[in-house]
Amino acid sequence: MRTAVPEFPEARLQELADRYEAAVAAKRRRVWLGLAVLIAAAIAAGWMGDVNFGNFVENFWRFPAYFVSIAPKFSFSTAWVDLTEWLWGLPRWTQLLGDTLLIAYMGTLTGAICGFVLCFLASANLVRSRATVFVTRRVLELCRTVPEIVFALIFVLAFGLGPLPGVLAIAIHTTGALGKQFAEVVENIDNKPIEGVAASGGSWLQIVRFGAVPQVLSNFVSYALLRFEINVRGAAVMGFVGAGGIGQDLIEAVRKFYYTDVSAILLLIVVTVMLIDFITERVRHRLLGLEGSAA
Amino acid sequence: MNSFSFESRAGIVERHPDLFRPDWWHRGKIAIGVGGAVALFLFGIVQLDIPFHRLSEGMVRLGEFVRLMLPPNPGSWAEVLKYLHALGETVSIAFLGTLGGALLALPVSLLAARNVVANWIVHLLTRRSLDTIRGVDTLIWALIWVGVVGLGPFAGILAVICSDFGTFGKLFSEAIEAADKNPAEGVRSSGGNHLHSVRFGLLPQVFPILLSQVLYYFESNTRSATIIGIVGAGGIGLQLAEQIRVLEWQKVSFLILLILMAVSAIDWISGKLRFAIIGNRAIS
């Protein structure tokens, strides 16, 4: 195959080359401008946030030193004794971790149920009244924008110390987060089943039950599992404000300089979080796979 | 032609028996699932020793708190200035934390991406260490950094850098692995070395995605930066926790309103910015 490579006269070529140069230069200017703005913002933020490199350089050794000091002391001859000494609180910690998981579970379930109820009220394709949609959305927004640990702080004062404020705080935050995600799923569904149920005389509840729910359920479960994963992390620090779980022991160990306890508890938390991540990811993939094969 | 009427349900049931036969296996699975979920919930109530009798008292007290919160009132103008300064600290923590985390994560994510560094040991080690860093909550990182550099927003910045480093490392490396490999091959075939192929074949493709992820996390970090003050790492969370502890409910509601407004403002700005720079790209 032959194609003629067009050869432009020098003047045209120069013009094209100039235009290319100009385009590249303009792009470069934009990039430099963006970088300048970014650096200016970083300097302003550094001033605002008390960034102190002197302090950082002076104290940085403490960071690795902290990890060295919390690391368990092992020697080969007494490895088993060292291990049991390091994990001396294992029965108590596993129980607390179990509590943390239960707090996350109960909070997620309660929040998912509330979010499930509210999401249909927040979907513009199911609710005619603009006011209902607007109010529900603002309520959900309030629930998810206030951080859960702030709710926990307030609830600890209202309900007393213990897991109850933790569960409630996670439930409220989950309601807000899942309600929004659920509503987005509901707004994207196929309209025909809804019209079908409406045409055969179904009430609003029947429209939701038979027209909307079957379309969205697997997506909902997948989102709820993802939220459970996030809530396990959240529940691990609930104890910082006295709302139950392993966080209580962790913050005590950090504050009282029980160094090896810190590393043991951190290790247990990290392993648990990874395990939960791994399991929920598997389940979610299977759910989404099922949905793919059904479609 | 058989004539059927929708009036006689019995007739329809008779013609299509398999549509109306209850599917016991399916129902059983649902019953077991729901039953298990409820049982675990009840077990949780027993195990955690949740005092439900306190629920009603607590609700009453909560109602009292809400009544005391109204109307939101910061007290004085000096307080307002203090809170605005704290808010500025929070935004700075989120901004510098996200920026620092992203800058540190970029080289590491290249190491963790299978199509850049093909060595499986490097891949495994970087991935697992990123997972470990990510598994530790921002609040825990804040606790550690407060011990290193002392109280204040600087500790908060370092904490956000740490936890974002873990998150970005994973997200970036996944984006890099999903990139089209033809441009990189093109660079190699025209004589570039491995570094050239990464720089000119890979990075231009993934850069917009990375930028969009960073902007998205800036938004979500503004939320998490509002709370790390609870462990003493500066920002508006410090003020909030203090006012909750001394039961100054009107100040609490003012602070919460301030946080809500700031977060939605930043959501809006960064949404616009994301749209302007890279278009409406989905975050995965």
Coordinates of C-alpha atoms in Angstrom, one line a residue:
Chain A
M1 CA 0.0 0.0 0.0
R2 CA 1.3 3.3 -0.9
T3 CA 0.3 6.6 0.6
A4 CA 1.9 9.8 -0.4
V5 CA 3.3 11.7 2.5
P6 CA 2.2 15.3 1.8
E7 CA 5.0 17.7 1.7
F8 CA 4.1 21.2 2.7
P9 CA 5.9 24.2 1.5
E10 CA 8.2 25.7 4.0
A11 CA 5.9 28.6 4.9
R12 CA 2.9 26.4 5.7
L13 CA 5.1 24.0 7.6
Q14 CA 6.4 26.9 9.7
E15 CA 2.9 28.0 10.4
L16 CA 1.9 24.5 11.6
A17 CA 5.0 24.2 13.7
D18 CA 4.4 27.6 15.3
R19 CA 0.9 26.6 16.1
Y20 CA 2.1 23.4 17.7
E21 CA 4.7 25.3 19.7
A22 CA 2.0 27.8 20.9
A23 CA -0.3 24.9 22.0
V24 CA 2.4 23.2 23.9
A25 CA 3.5 26.5 25.5
A26 CA -0.1 27.3 26.5
K27 CA -0.4 23.8 28.1
R28 CA 2.9 24.3 29.9
R29 CA 1.8 27.7 31.2
R30 CA -1.4 26.2 32.6
V31 CA 0.6 23.4 34.3
W32 CA 3.1 25.9 35.8
L33 CA 0.2 28.1 36.9
G34 CA -1.5 25.2 38.5
L35 CA 1.7 24.2 40.3
A36 CA 2.2 27.7 41.5
V37 CA -1.3 27.9 42.9
L38 CA -0.7 24.5 44.5
I39 CA 2.6 25.5 46.1
A40 CA 1.1 28.8 47.3
A41 CA -1.8 26.9 48.9
A42 CA 0.6 24.4 50.5
I43 CA 2.6 27.2 52.0
A44 CA -0.5 28.9 53.3
A45 CA -1.7 25.6 54.7
G46 CA 1.7 24.9 56.2
W47 CA 1.6 28.3 58.0
M48 CA -1.9 27.6 59.2
G49 CA -1.2 24.0 60.3
D50 CA 1.9 25.0 62.3
V51 CA 4.2 22.9 60.1
N52 CA 7.5 23.0 61.8
F53 CA 10.3 21.3 60.0
G54 CA 12.8 22.0 62.8
N55 CA 10.5 20.2 65.2
F56 CA 10.1 17.4 62.7
V57 CA 13.8 16.8 62.0
E58 CA 14.6 17.1 65.7
N59 CA 11.9 14.7 66.8
F60 CA 11.7 12.3 63.8
W61 CA 13.9 9.8 65.5
R62 CA 11.1 9.2 68.0
F63 CA 8.9 7.8 65.2
P64 CA 11.1 4.7 64.4
A65 CA 12.1 4.6 68.0
Y66 CA 8.5 4.3 69.0
F67 CA 8.1 1.3 66.8
V68 CA 11.3 -0.2 68.1
S69 CA 10.1 0.3 71.7
I70 CA 6.7 -1.2 71.1
A71 CA 8.2 -4.2 69.3
P72 CA 8.1 -7.3 71.5
K73 CA 11.5 -8.5 72.9
F74 CA 12.3 -11.8 71.4
S75 CA 15.3 -14.0 71.9
F76 CA 15.7 -17.4 70.3
S77 CA 16.2 -19.4 73.5
T78 CA 13.0 -18.2 75.1
A79 CA 10.9 -17.5 72.0
W80 CA 7.8 -19.3 73.4
V81 CA 7.9 -17.6 76.7
D82 CA 8.5 -14.2 75.1
L83 CA 5.5 -14.8 72.8
T84 CA 3.2 -15.8 75.6
E85 CA 4.4 -12.8 77.6
W86 CA 3.8 -10.5 74.6
L87 CA 0.3 -11.8 74.0
W88 CA -0.5 -12.1 77.7
G89 CA -3.8 -10.4 77.3
L90 CA -4.9 -12.5 74.3
P91 CA -8.1 -13.9 75.9
R92 CA -9.2 -10.4 77.0
W93 CA -8.2 -8.8 73.7
T94 CA -9.9 -11.4 71.5
Q95 CA -13.0 -10.9 73.5
L96 CA -12.8 -7.1 73.1
L97 CA -12.1 -7.5 69.4
G98 CA -15.3 -9.7 69.2
D99 CA -17.1 -6.9 70.9
T100 CA -15.8 -4.4 68.4
L101 CA -17.0 -6.7 65.5
L102 CA -20.4 -7.0 67.2
I103 CA -20.6 -3.2 67.7
A104 CA -19.8 -2.8 64.0
Y105 CA -22.3 -5.5 63.0
M106 CA -25.2 -4.2 65.1
G107 CA -24.5 -0.6 64.1
T108 CA -24.3 -1.6 60.4
L109 CA -27.5 -3.7 60.5
T110 CA -29.5 -1.1 62.3
G111 CA -28.2 1.6 60.0
A112 CA -28.8 -0.5 56.9
I113 CA -32.4 -1.1 57.9
C114 CA -33.0 2.6 58.6
G115 CA -31.2 3.5 55.4
F116 CA -33.3 1.0 53.5
V117 CA -36.5 2.5 54.8
L118 CA -35.4 6.1 54.1
C119 CA -33.8 5.6 50.7
F120 CA -37.1 5.1 49.0
L121 CA -38.4 8.4 50.4
A122 CA -35.3 10.1 49.1
S123 CA -35.7 8.8 45.5
A124 CA -37.2 11.3 43.2
N125 CA -38.5 8.6 40.8
L126 CA -40.7 7.0 43.5
V127 CA -41.9 10.0 45.5
R128 CA -44.0 12.7 43.9
S129 CA -43.6 15.1 46.7
R130 CA -40.5 17.3 46.3
A131 CA -40.7 18.3 49.9
T132 CA -40.4 14.7 51.2
V133 CA -37.4 14.0 49.0
F134 CA -35.7 17.3 50.0
V135 CA -36.2 16.8 53.7
T136 CA -35.2 13.1 53.7
R137 CA -32.0 14.0 51.8
R138 CA -31.1 16.7 54.2
V139 CA -31.6 14.4 57.2
L140 CA -29.4 11.7 55.6
E141 CA -26.8 14.4 54.9
L142 CA -26.8 15.5 58.5
C143 CA -26.4 11.9 59.6
R144 CA -23.4 11.2 57.5
T145 CA -21.5 14.5 57.7
V146 CA -21.3 14.7 61.4
P147 CA -18.5 12.2 62.2
E148 CA -19.5 9.1 64.0
I149 CA -17.1 9.7 66.8
V150 CA -18.8 13.1 67.5
F151 CA -22.1 11.3 67.8
A152 CA -20.4 8.8 70.1
L153 CA -19.0 11.6 72.3
I154 CA -22.5 13.0 72.7
F155 CA -24.2 9.6 73.2
V156 CA -21.7 8.6 75.9
L157 CA -23.0 11.6 77.9
A158 CA -26.6 10.7 77.2
F159 CA -26.5 6.8 77.6
G160 CA -23.4 6.3 79.7
L161 CA -20.2 4.5 79.0
G162 CA -20.3 1.2 77.1
P163 CA -21.0 -0.3 73.7
L164 CA -24.5 1.2 73.4
P165 CA -23.4 4.7 72.4
G166 CA -20.9 3.1 70.0
V167 CA -23.6 1.0 68.3
L168 CA -26.0 4.0 68.0
A169 CA -23.3 6.3 66.7
I170 CA -22.3 3.8 64.0
A171 CA -26.0 3.2 63.2
I172 CA -26.7 6.9 62.6
H173 CA -23.6 7.4 60.5
T174 CA -24.4 4.2 58.5
T175 CA -28.0 5.4 58.0
G176 CA -26.8 8.6 56.4
A177 CA -24.1 6.9 54.2
L178 CA -26.1 3.9 53.1
G179 CA -29.3 5.9 52.7
K180 CA -27.6 8.1 50.1
Q181 CA -25.9 5.2 48.2
F182 CA -29.2 3.2 48.3
A183 CA -31.1 6.2 47.0
E184 CA -28.7 6.6 44.1
V185 CA -29.2 2.9 43.2
V186 CA -33.0 3.3 43.4
E187 CA -32.9 6.3 41.1
N188 CA -31.0 4.4 38.4
I189 CA -33.4 1.4 38.2
D190 CA -35.6 0.4 35.3
N191 CA -38.9 2.2 35.4
K192 CA -41.0 -0.5 33.7
P193 CA -41.6 -2.8 36.6
I194 CA -42.7 0.2 38.7
E195 CA -45.1 1.3 36.0
G196 CA -46.3 -2.3 35.7
V197 CA -47.2 -2.6 39.4
A198 CA -48.7 0.9 39.3
A199 CA -50.8 0.0 36.2
S200 CA -52.1 -3.2 37.8
G201 CA -53.3 -1.1 40.8
G202 CA -50.6 -1.6 43.3
S203 CA -50.3 0.8 46.2
W204 CA -47.1 2.8 46.9
L205 CA -45.8 0.1 49.2
Q206 CA -46.5 -2.6 46.7
I207 CA -44.8 -0.6 44.0
V208 CA -41.7 -0.4 46.2
R209 CA -41.9 -4.0 47.3
F210 CA -42.5 -5.6 43.9
G211 CA -41.3 -3.0 41.5
A212 CA -38.2 -1.6 43.1
V213 CA -36.8 -3.9 45.8
P214 CA -36.1 -7.0 43.6
Q215 CA -34.0 -4.8 41.2
V216 CA -31.8 -3.3 43.9
L217 CA -31.4 -5.9 46.6
S218 CA -28.0 -7.4 45.5
N219 CA -26.5 -3.9 45.1
F220 CA -27.8 -3.0 48.6
V221 CA -26.2 -6.0 50.2
S222 CA -22.9 -5.3 48.5
Y223 CA -22.9 -1.7 49.7
A224 CA -23.9 -2.8 53.2
L225 CA -21.0 -5.2 53.3
L226 CA -18.6 -2.5 52.2
R227 CA -20.0 -0.3 54.9
F228 CA -19.5 -3.1 57.5
E229 CA -15.8 -3.2 56.5
I230 CA -15.5 0.6 57.1
N231 CA -17.4 0.3 60.3
V232 CA -15.1 -2.3 61.7
R233 CA -12.3 0.3 61.4
G234 CA -14.6 2.9 63.0
A235 CA -15.6 0.6 65.8
A236 CA -11.9 -0.1 66.6
V237 CA -11.5 3.5 67.7
M238 CA -14.9 4.0 69.4
G239 CA -13.3 3.1 72.7
F240 CA -11.2 6.3 72.5
V241 CA -14.2 8.2 73.7
G242 CA -15.5 5.4 76.0
A243 CA -17.9 3.8 73.6
G244 CA -16.8 0.2 73.9
G245 CA -14.6 -2.3 72.1
I246 CA -10.8 -2.7 71.8
G247 CA -10.1 1.0 71.4
Q248 CA -10.4 1.5 75.1
D249 CA -7.5 -0.8 75.9
L250 CA -5.5 0.6 73.0
I251 CA -5.7 4.2 74.1
E252 CA -4.9 3.1 77.7
A253 CA -1.9 1.2 76.6
V254 CA -0.7 4.2 74.5
R255 CA -1.3 6.7 77.3
K256 CA 0.3 4.6 80.0
F257 CA 3.3 3.5 77.8
Y258 CA 2.5 -0.2 78.0
Y259 CA 4.7 -0.5 74.9
T260 CA 4.4 -4.1 74.0
D261 CA 0.7 -4.1 74.6
V262 CA 0.4 -1.4 72.0
S263 CA 2.0 -3.5 69.4
A264 CA 0.1 -6.6 70.3
I265 CA -3.3 -4.8 70.2
L266 CA -2.4 -3.0 66.9
L267 CA -1.3 -6.3 65.4
L268 CA -4.6 -7.9 66.4
I269 CA -6.6 -5.0 65.0
V270 CA -4.7 -4.9 61.7
V271 CA -5.1 -8.7 61.2
T272 CA -8.8 -8.5 62.0
V273 CA -9.4 -5.7 59.6
M274 CA -7.5 -7.5 56.8
L275 CA -9.4 -10.7 57.5
I276 CA -12.8 -8.8 57.3
D277 CA -11.6 -7.0 54.1
F278 CA -10.7 -10.3 52.5
I279 CA -14.0 -12.1 53.4
T280 CA -16.3 -9.2 52.5
E281 CA -14.5 -8.7 49.2
R282 CA -15.0 -12.4 48.3
V283 CA -18.7 -12.2 49.2
R284 CA -19.2 -9.0 47.3
H285 CA -17.6 -10.3 44.2
R286 CA -19.9 -13.3 44.3
L287 CA -22.9 -11.1 44.8
L288 CA -22.0 -8.9 41.9
G289 CA -21.2 -12.0 39.8
L290 CA -24.6 -13.4 40.5
E291 CA -26.1 -10.1 39.4
G292 CA -24.1 -10.2 36.2
S293 CA -25.2 -13.7 35.3
A294 CA -28.9 -12.8 36.1
A295 CA -28.9 -9.8 33.8
Chain B
M1 CA -57.9 -20.5 21.4
N2 CA -58.5 -21.0 25.0
S3 CA -60.3 -18.1 26.6
F4 CA -59.1 -17.1 30.0
S5 CA -60.3 -14.5 32.3
F6 CA -58.1 -12.7 34.9
E7 CA -61.0 -13.0 37.3
S8 CA -60.5 -16.7 38.1
R9 CA -57.2 -17.0 39.9
A10 CA -57.8 -20.7 40.3
G11 CA -57.8 -21.2 36.5
I12 CA -54.4 -19.5 36.2
V13 CA -53.0 -21.5 39.0
E14 CA -54.2 -24.6 37.3
R15 CA -52.6 -23.7 34.0
H16 CA -49.2 -22.7 35.4
P17 CA -48.7 -24.8 38.5
D18 CA -44.9 -24.3 38.6
L19 CA -45.2 -20.6 38.8
F20 CA -47.3 -20.8 41.9
R21 CA -45.6 -23.7 43.7
P22 CA -43.7 -22.3 46.6
D23 CA -39.9 -22.8 46.2
W24 CA -39.2 -24.2 49.6
W25 CA -35.4 -24.4 49.1
H26 CA -35.2 -20.7 48.2
R27 CA -37.5 -19.7 51.0
G28 CA -35.5 -21.8 53.4
K29 CA -32.2 -20.1 52.4
I30 CA -33.8 -16.7 53.0
A31 CA -35.2 -17.8 56.3
I32 CA -31.8 -19.1 57.4
G33 CA -30.1 -15.9 56.3
V34 CA -32.6 -13.6 58.1
G35 CA -32.7 -15.9 61.1
G36 CA -28.9 -15.9 61.4
A37 CA -28.7 -12.2 61.1
V38 CA -31.4 -11.7 63.8
A39 CA -29.8 -14.3 66.0
L40 CA -26.4 -12.6 65.8
F41 CA -28.0 -9.3 66.7
L42 CA -29.7 -10.9 69.7
F43 CA -26.4 -12.5 70.7
G44 CA -24.8 -9.1 70.4
I45 CA -27.3 -7.6 72.8
V46 CA -26.5 -10.3 75.3
Q47 CA -22.8 -10.4 74.8
L48 CA -22.3 -6.6 74.9
D49 CA -24.7 -6.4 77.8
I50 CA -26.5 -3.5 76.2
P51 CA -28.7 -1.8 78.7
F52 CA -31.9 -1.2 76.8
H53 CA -33.6 0.0 79.9
R54 CA -31.3 3.0 79.7
L55 CA -32.4 3.7 76.1
S56 CA -35.5 5.7 77.1
E57 CA -33.7 7.7 79.8
G58 CA -30.9 8.3 77.3
M59 CA -33.4 9.5 74.7
V60 CA -34.9 11.9 77.2
R61 CA -31.4 13.2 78.1
L62 CA -30.6 13.5 74.4
G63 CA -33.7 15.5 73.8
E64 CA -32.6 17.8 76.6
F65 CA -29.2 18.2 75.0
V66 CA -30.9 19.1 71.7
R67 CA -33.1 21.6 73.4
L68 CA -30.0 23.2 75.0
M69 CA -28.3 23.3 71.7
L70 CA -30.9 25.7 70.3
P71 CA -30.2 28.3 69.2
P72 CA -26.5 27.8 68.1
N73 CA -24.5 30.4 69.8
P74 CA -20.7 30.7 69.8
G75 CA -20.6 33.0 72.8
S76 CA -18.5 35.9 71.6
W77 CA -16.7 37.2 68.6
A78 CA -13.4 36.2 70.0
E79 CA -14.7 32.6 70.2
V80 CA -15.9 32.8 66.6
L81 CA -12.4 33.9 65.5
K82 CA -10.9 31.0 67.5
Y83 CA -13.2 28.6 65.8
L84 CA -12.5 29.9 62.4
H85 CA -8.8 29.5 63.0
A86 CA -9.4 25.9 64.1
L87 CA -11.4 25.3 61.0
G88 CA -8.5 26.7 59.0
E89 CA -6.2 24.3 60.7
T90 CA -8.6 21.4 59.9
V91 CA -8.6 22.3 56.2
S92 CA -4.8 22.7 56.2
I93 CA -4.5 19.2 57.8
A94 CA -6.7 17.7 55.1
F95 CA -4.9 19.6 52.3
L96 CA -1.3 18.9 53.3
G97 CA -2.1 15.4 54.5
T98 CA -3.7 14.5 51.2
L99 CA -0.9 16.2 49.2
G100 CA 1.9 14.6 51.2
G101 CA 0.2 11.2 51.1
A102 CA -0.2 11.4 47.4
L103 CA 3.4 12.5 46.7
L104 CA 4.8 9.7 48.9
A105 CA 2.4 7.1 47.5
L106 CA 3.3 7.8 43.8
P107 CA 6.7 6.1 43.7
V108 CA 5.6 3.3 46.0
S109 CA 2.6 2.6 43.9
L110 CA 4.9 2.2 40.9
L111 CA 6.8 -0.4 42.8
A112 CA 3.5 -2.1 43.8
A113 CA 2.2 -2.3 40.2
R114 CA 2.8 -5.6 38.5
N115 CA 3.2 -4.1 35.1
V116 CA 6.0 -1.7 36.2
V117 CA 8.1 -3.9 38.6
A118 CA 7.6 -7.5 37.6
N119 CA 9.3 -8.9 40.7
W120 CA 6.7 -10.7 42.8
I121 CA 8.6 -10.3 46.0
V122 CA 8.7 -6.5 45.7
H123 CA 5.0 -6.6 44.7
L124 CA 4.0 -8.7 47.6
L125 CA 6.0 -6.8 50.2
T126 CA 4.8 -3.4 49.1
R127 CA 1.2 -4.5 48.8
R128 CA 1.2 -6.1 52.3
S129 CA 2.9 -3.1 53.9
L130 CA 0.4 -0.7 52.3
D131 CA -2.4 -2.9 53.6
T132 CA -0.9 -2.8 57.1
I133 CA -0.6 1.0 57.0
R134 CA -4.2 1.3 55.7
G135 CA -5.5 -1.1 58.4
V136 CA -4.5 1.4 61.1
D137 CA -7.1 4.1 61.6
T138 CA -6.2 7.8 61.1
L139 CA -7.0 8.4 64.8
I140 CA -4.4 5.8 65.8
W141 CA -1.8 7.3 63.6
A142 CA -2.7 10.7 65.1
L143 CA -2.2 9.2 68.6
I144 CA 1.3 8.0 67.6
W145 CA 2.3 11.2 65.9
V146 CA 1.2 13.3 68.9
G147 CA 3.7 11.3 70.9
V148 CA 6.4 12.1 68.3
V149 CA 6.0 15.8 67.5
G150 CA 3.7 16.9 70.3
L151 CA 0.2 18.2 70.4
G152 CA -1.1 20.4 67.5
P153 CA -2.1 20.3 63.9
F154 CA 1.3 19.2 62.7
A155 CA 0.7 15.8 64.3
G156 CA -2.6 15.7 62.5
I157 CA -1.0 16.4 59.1
L158 CA 1.5 13.6 59.6
A159 CA -1.3 11.3 60.7
V160 CA -3.3 12.0 57.5
I161 CA -0.2 11.6 55.4
C162 CA 0.4 8.1 56.9
S163 CA -3.1 6.8 56.4
D164 CA -3.5 8.4 53.0
F165 CA -0.2 6.9 51.9
G166 CA -1.7 3.4 52.5
T167 CA -4.9 4.2 50.6
F168 CA -3.3 6.0 47.7
G169 CA -0.6 3.4 47.3
K170 CA -3.3 0.8 46.7
L171 CA -5.6 2.9 44.6
F172 CA -2.7 4.3 42.4
S173 CA -1.2 0.9 41.8
E174 CA -4.6 -0.5 40.8
A175 CA -5.1 2.4 38.3
I176 CA -1.6 1.8 36.9
E177 CA -2.2 -1.9 36.5
A178 CA -5.4 -1.2 34.7
A179 CA -3.6 1.1 32.2
D180 CA -3.4 0.2 28.5
K181 CA 0.1 -1.3 27.8
N182 CA 0.3 -0.4 24.1
P183 CA 1.7 3.1 24.7
A184 CA 4.5 1.7 26.9
E185 CA 5.3 -0.9 24.3
G186 CA 5.4 1.9 21.7
V187 CA 8.0 3.8 23.7
R188 CA 10.1 0.6 24.1
S189 CA 10.0 -0.2 20.4
S190 CA 11.1 3.3 19.5
G191 CA 14.2 2.9 21.7
G192 CA 13.2 4.1 25.1
N193 CA 14.3 2.3 28.2
H194 CA 12.1 1.0 31.0
L195 CA 12.0 4.4 32.8
H196 CA 11.1 6.2 29.6
S197 CA 8.2 3.8 29.0
V198 CA 6.9 4.5 32.5
R199 CA 7.3 8.2 32.1
F200 CA 5.9 8.6 28.6
G201 CA 3.8 5.5 28.1
L202 CA 2.2 5.0 31.4
L203 CA 2.0 8.1 33.6
P204 CA 0.2 10.3 31.0
Q205 CA -2.6 7.7 30.9
V206 CA -3.1 7.3 34.6
F207 CA -2.4 10.9 35.7
P208 CA -6.0 12.2 35.3
I209 CA -7.3 9.2 37.2
L210 CA -4.8 9.7 40.0
L211 CA -5.7 13.4 40.2
S212 CA -9.3 12.7 40.4
Q213 CA -8.8 10.2 43.2
V214 CA -6.6 12.7 45.1
L215 CA -9.3 15.4 44.8
Y216 CA -12.0 13.0 46.0
Y217 CA -9.9 12.0 49.0
F218 CA -9.3 15.7 49.8
E219 CA -13.1 15.9 50.3
S220 CA -13.3 12.9 52.5
N221 CA -10.2 13.8 54.5
T222 CA -11.8 17.1 55.4
R223 CA -14.4 15.0 57.2
S224 CA -11.9 12.8 58.9
A225 CA -9.7 15.8 59.8
T226 CA -12.5 17.3 61.7
I227 CA -12.2 14.6 64.3
I228 CA -8.5 13.9 64.9
G229 CA -8.5 16.8 67.3
I230 CA -10.2 14.4 69.7
V231 CA -6.9 12.8 70.4
G232 CA -5.1 16.2 70.5
A233 CA -4.0 16.5 66.9
G234 CA -5.4 20.0 66.3
G235 CA -8.1 21.5 64.3
I236 CA -11.8 22.0 65.0
G237 CA -12.2 18.5 66.6
L238 CA -10.2 19.7 69.5
Q239 CA -12.6 22.6 70.1
L240 CA -15.6 20.3 69.5
A241 CA -14.5 17.6 72.0
E242 CA -13.7 20.3 74.6
Q243 CA -17.1 22.0 74.3
I244 CA -18.9 18.6 74.5
R245 CA -16.9 17.7 77.6
V246 CA -17.8 21.0 79.4
L247 CA -21.4 20.7 78.2
E248 CA -21.5 24.0 76.3
W249 CA -24.3 22.8 74.1
Q250 CA -24.9 26.0 72.2
K251 CA -21.2 26.2 71.2
V252 CA -21.4 22.5 70.2
S253 CA -24.2 23.1 67.8
F254 CA -22.5 26.1 66.4
L255 CA -19.3 24.1 65.8
I256 CA -21.3 21.3 64.1
L257 CA -23.0 23.8 61.9
L258 CA -19.7 25.3 61.0
I259 CA -18.3 21.9 60.1
L260 CA -21.3 21.1 58.0
M261 CA -21.0 24.3 56.1
A262 CA -17.2 23.9 55.6
V263 CA -17.5 20.3 54.4
S264 CA -20.3 21.1 51.9
A265 CA -18.3 24.1 50.6
I266 CA -15.2 22.0 50.1
D267 CA -17.3 19.2 48.4
W268 CA -18.7 21.8 46.1
I269 CA -15.4 23.4 45.2
S270 CA -13.5 20.2 44.7
G271 CA -16.4 18.8 42.7
K272 CA -16.1 21.8 40.4
L273 CA -12.4 21.5 40.2
R274 CA -12.5 17.9 39.4
F275 CA -14.9 18.5 36.7
A276 CA -12.8 21.4 35.3
I277 CA -9.6 19.4 35.3
I278 CA -10.5 16.0 34.2
G279 CA -14.2 15.8 33.4
N280 CA -16.8 13.7 35.2
R281 CA -14.7 10.6 35.8
A282 CA -16.0 7.9 38.1
I283 CA -14.0 7.1 41.2
S284 CA -13.5 3.4 41.7

